[in-house]
Short mmCIF file of C-alpha atoms in Angstrom, two decimals:
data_model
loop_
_atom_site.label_atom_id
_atom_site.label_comp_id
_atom_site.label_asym_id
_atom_site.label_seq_id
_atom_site.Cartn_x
_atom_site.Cartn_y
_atom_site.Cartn_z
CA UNK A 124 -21.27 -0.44 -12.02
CA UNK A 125 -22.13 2.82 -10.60
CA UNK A 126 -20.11 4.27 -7.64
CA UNK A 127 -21.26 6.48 -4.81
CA UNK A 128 -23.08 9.24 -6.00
CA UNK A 129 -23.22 12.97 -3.84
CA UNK A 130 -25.20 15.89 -4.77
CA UNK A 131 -24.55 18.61 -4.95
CA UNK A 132 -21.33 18.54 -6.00
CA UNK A 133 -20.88 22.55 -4.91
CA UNK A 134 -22.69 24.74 -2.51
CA UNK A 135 -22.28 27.86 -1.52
CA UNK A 136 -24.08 29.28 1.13
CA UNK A 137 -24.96 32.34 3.73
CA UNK A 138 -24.01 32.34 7.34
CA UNK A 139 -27.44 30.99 9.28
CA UNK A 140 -28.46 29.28 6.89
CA UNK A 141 -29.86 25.47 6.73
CA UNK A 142 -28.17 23.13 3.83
CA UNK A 143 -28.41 19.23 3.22
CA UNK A 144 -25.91 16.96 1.08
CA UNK A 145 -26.84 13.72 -0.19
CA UNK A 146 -25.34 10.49 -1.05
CA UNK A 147 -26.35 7.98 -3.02
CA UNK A 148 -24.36 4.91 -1.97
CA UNK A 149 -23.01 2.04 -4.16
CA UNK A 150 -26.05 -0.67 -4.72
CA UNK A 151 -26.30 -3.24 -1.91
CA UNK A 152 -23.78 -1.36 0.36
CA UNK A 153 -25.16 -1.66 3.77
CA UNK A 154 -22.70 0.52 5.45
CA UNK A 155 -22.20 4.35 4.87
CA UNK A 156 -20.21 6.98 6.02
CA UNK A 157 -19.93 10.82 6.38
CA UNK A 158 -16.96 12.54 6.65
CA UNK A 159 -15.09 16.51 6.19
CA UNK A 160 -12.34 16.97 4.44
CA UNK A 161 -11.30 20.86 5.38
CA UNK A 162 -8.18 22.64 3.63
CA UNK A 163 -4.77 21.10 5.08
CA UNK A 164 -6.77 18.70 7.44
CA UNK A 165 -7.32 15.03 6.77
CA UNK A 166 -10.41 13.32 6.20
CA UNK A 167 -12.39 13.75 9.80
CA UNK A 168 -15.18 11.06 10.39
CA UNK A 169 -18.88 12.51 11.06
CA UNK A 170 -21.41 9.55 11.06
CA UNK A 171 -21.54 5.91 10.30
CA UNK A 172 -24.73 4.12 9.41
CA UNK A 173 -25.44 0.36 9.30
CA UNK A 174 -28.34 0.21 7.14
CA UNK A 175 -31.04 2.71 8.46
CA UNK A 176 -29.56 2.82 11.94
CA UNK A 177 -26.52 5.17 13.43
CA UNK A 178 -24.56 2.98 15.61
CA UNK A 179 -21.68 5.86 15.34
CA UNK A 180 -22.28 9.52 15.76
CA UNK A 181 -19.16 10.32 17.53
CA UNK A 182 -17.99 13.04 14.92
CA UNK A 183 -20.63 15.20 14.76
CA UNK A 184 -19.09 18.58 16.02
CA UNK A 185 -22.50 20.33 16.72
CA UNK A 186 -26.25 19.32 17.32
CA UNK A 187 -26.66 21.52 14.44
CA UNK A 188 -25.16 18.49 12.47
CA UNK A 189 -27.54 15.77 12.15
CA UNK A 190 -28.13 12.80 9.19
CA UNK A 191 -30.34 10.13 8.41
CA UNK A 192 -30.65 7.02 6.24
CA UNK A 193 -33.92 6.03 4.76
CA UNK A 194 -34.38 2.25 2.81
CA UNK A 195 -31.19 1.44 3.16
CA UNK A 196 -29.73 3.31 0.81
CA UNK A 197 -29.39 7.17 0.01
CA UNK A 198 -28.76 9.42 2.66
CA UNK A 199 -28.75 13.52 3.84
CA UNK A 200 -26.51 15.39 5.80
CA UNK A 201 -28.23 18.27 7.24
CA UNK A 202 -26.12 21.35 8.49
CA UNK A 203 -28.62 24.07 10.48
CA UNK A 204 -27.23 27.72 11.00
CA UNK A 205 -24.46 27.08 9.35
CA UNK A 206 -21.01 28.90 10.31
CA UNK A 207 -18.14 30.12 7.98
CA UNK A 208 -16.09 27.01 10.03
CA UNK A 209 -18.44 24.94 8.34
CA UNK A 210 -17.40 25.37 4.78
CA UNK A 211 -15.31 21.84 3.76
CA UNK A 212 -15.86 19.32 1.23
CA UNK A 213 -18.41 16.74 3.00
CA UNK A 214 -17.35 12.83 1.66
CA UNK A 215 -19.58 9.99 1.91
CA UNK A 216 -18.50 6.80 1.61
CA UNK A 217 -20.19 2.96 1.64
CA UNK A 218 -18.95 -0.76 1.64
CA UNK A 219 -20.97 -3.93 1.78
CA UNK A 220 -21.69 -5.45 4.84
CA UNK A 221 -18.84 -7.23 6.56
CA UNK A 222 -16.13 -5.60 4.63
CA UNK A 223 -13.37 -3.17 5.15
CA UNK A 224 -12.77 -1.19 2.05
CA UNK A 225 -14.68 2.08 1.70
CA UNK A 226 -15.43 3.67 -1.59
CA UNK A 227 -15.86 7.09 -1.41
CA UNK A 228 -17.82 9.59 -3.71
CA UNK A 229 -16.61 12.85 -5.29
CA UNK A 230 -17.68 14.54 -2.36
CA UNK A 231 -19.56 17.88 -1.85
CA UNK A 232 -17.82 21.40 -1.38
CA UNK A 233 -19.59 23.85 0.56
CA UNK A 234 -19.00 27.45 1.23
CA UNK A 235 -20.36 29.46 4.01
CA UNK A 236 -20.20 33.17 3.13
CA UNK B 197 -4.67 9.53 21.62
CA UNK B 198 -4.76 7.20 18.65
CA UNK B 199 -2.67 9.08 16.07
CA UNK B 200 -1.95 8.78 12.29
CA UNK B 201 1.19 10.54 10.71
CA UNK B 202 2.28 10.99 7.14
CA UNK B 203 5.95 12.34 5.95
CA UNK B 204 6.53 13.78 4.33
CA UNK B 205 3.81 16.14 4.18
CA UNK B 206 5.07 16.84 0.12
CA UNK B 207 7.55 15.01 -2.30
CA UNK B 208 8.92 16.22 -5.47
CA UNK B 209 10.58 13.36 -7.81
CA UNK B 210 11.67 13.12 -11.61
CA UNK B 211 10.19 10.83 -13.78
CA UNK B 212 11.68 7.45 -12.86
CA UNK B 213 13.03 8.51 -9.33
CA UNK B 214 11.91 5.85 -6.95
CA UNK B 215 11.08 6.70 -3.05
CA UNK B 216 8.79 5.70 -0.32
CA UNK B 217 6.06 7.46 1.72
CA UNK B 218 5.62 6.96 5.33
CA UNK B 219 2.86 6.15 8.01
CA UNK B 220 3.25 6.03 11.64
CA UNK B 221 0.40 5.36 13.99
CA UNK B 222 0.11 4.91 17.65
CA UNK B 223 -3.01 2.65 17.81
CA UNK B 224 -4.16 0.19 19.85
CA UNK B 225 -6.31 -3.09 18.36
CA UNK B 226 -5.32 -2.05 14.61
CA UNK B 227 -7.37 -3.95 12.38
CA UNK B 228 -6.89 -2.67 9.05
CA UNK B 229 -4.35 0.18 7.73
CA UNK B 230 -5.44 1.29 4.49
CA UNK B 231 -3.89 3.25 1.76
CA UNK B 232 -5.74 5.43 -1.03
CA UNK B 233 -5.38 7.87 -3.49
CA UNK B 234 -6.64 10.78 -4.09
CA UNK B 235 -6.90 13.48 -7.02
CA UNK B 236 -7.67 17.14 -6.80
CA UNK B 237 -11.50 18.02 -6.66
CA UNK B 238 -11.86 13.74 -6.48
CA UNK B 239 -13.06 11.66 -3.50
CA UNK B 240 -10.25 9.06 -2.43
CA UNK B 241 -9.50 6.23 -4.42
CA UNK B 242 -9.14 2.78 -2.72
CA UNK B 243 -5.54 1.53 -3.63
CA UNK B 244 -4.76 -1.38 -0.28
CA UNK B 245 -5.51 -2.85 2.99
CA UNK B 246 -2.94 -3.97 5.26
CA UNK B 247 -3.86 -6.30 8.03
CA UNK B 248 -0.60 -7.66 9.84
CA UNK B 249 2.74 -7.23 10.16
CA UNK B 250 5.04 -8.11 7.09
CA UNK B 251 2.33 -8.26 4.67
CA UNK B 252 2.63 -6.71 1.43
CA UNK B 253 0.43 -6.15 -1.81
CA UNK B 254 1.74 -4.68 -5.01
CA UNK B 255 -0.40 -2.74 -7.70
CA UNK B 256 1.32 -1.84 -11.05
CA UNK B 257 3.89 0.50 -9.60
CA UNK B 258 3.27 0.98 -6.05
CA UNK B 259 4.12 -1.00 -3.26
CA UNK B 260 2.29 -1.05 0.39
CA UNK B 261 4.52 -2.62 3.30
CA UNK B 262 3.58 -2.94 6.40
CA UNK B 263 5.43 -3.52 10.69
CA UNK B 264 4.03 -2.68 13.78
CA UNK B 265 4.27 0.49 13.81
CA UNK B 266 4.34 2.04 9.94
CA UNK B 267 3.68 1.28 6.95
CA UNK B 268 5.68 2.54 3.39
CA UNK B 269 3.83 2.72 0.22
CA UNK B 270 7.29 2.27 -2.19
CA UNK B 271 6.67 3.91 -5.62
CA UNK B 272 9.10 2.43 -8.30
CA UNK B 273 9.95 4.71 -11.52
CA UNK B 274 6.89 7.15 -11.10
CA UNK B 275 5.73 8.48 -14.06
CA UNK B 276 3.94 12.01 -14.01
CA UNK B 277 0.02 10.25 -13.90
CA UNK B 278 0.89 8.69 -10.20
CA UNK B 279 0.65 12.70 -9.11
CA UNK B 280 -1.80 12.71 -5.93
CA UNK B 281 -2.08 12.79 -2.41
CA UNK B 282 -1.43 9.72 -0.46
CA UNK B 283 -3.90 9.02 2.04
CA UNK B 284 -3.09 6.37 4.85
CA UNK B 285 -5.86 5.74 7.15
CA UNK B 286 -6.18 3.07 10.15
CA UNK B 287 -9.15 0.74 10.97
CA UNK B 288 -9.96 0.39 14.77
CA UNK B 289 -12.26 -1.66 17.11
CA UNK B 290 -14.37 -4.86 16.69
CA UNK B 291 -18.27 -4.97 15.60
CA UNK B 292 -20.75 -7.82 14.95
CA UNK B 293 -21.03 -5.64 11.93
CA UNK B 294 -16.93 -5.83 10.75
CA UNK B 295 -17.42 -1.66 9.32
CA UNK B 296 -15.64 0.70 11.39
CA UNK B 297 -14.88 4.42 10.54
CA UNK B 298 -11.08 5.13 9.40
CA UNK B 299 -8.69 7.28 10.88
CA UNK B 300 -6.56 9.10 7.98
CA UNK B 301 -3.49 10.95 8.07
CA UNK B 302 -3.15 14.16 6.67
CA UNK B 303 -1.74 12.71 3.12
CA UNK B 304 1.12 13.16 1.48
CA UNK B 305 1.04 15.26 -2.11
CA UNK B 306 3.68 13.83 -4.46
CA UNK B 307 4.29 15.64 -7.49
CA UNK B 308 6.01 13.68 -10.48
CA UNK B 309 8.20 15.85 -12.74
CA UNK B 310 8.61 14.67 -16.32
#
């Protein structure tokens, strides 16, 4: 079957300016997950969703960070005013409900110039 | 601080050269460790989950091992196509919902000679 889906898969970018990432999780996968991948860092969690809700936001860094689920299924990253810190390559992951095992997409690579 | 550490951060081995990669945490309620692959410009492939204490699981030529405080992922006469980074990653907490978000380690890139 398909796997989890993320568009675009690169972005570049000015300074100040607003961008959003999508995902496109895995069919029937209730949970789904954001995280940043930045060069020599590990994976860094941003947001976890349980189907349209956000029970974990802990790893937002910014309020200019936000995301949102809609039907249960695909879901946007928005990044406002973004910074040259910014630039990474934003994962998303999902897994079916009551289940451990993530599957992640290809992930997104954005550059803030 | 709950921490995750890979070593070493980057391994060079022939063809056929067998070793082990290494992850240490210092967590507290670990319910899950994790281990995945992952290729350059790819997302992270799942590869095993780890869940207590002398538990193992095998997949072609890897092997995942896991104590109380590390687990080994034992690679047994690589051949050049098992070139990635390592990911280890640790699963925390409790939920009515069972999905938590993972903690990863900073990988470990092993490079395969032929």
């Amino acid at each position: 079957g398909a796997g989890v889906s993320q568009s675009p898969s690169n972005k570049v970018t000015e300074k100040g300016k607003d961008v959003e990432l999508r995902c496109d999780p895995i069919s029937g996968h209730t949970a789904l997950y954001w995280y940043r991948q930045s060069l020599g860092q590990g994976l860094e969690f941003l947001i976890y969703f349980q189907g349209n809700s956000a029970p974990d936001k802990s790893g937002l860094p910014s309020d200019r960070f936000s995301a949102e689920r809609t039907g249960g299924s695909v879901s946007t990253l928005t990044i406002q005013r973004t910074q040259q810190e910014d630039s990474a390559v934003y994962l998303c992951a999902s897994s079916p409900y009551l289940t451990d095992t993530q599957y992640f997409g290809p992930g997104t690579r954005l550059t803030v110039l | 601080e709950d921490q995750v550490t890979q070593s070493p951060e980057a391994l060079r081995l022939q063809e056929g050269e067998s070793s082990s990669l290494n992850c240490s945490y210092t967590v507290s309620g670990l319910r899950g460790l994790f281990w995945y692959r992952q290729d350059p410009g790819k997302g992270p492939e799942f590869l095993f989950t780890l869940y207590s204490a002398g538990e193992e699981k095998e997949k072609e030529r890897l092997k995942a091992t896991l104590t109380k405080k590390e687990s080994f992922l034992h690679i047994t006469a690589p051949k050049p196509e098992d070139s990635a980074t390592y990911l280890c990653a640790v699963r925390l907490g409790i939920s009515n919902f069972g999905n938590e978000k993972l903690t990863f380690g900073t990988g470990t890139r092993l490079t395969i000679i032929p």
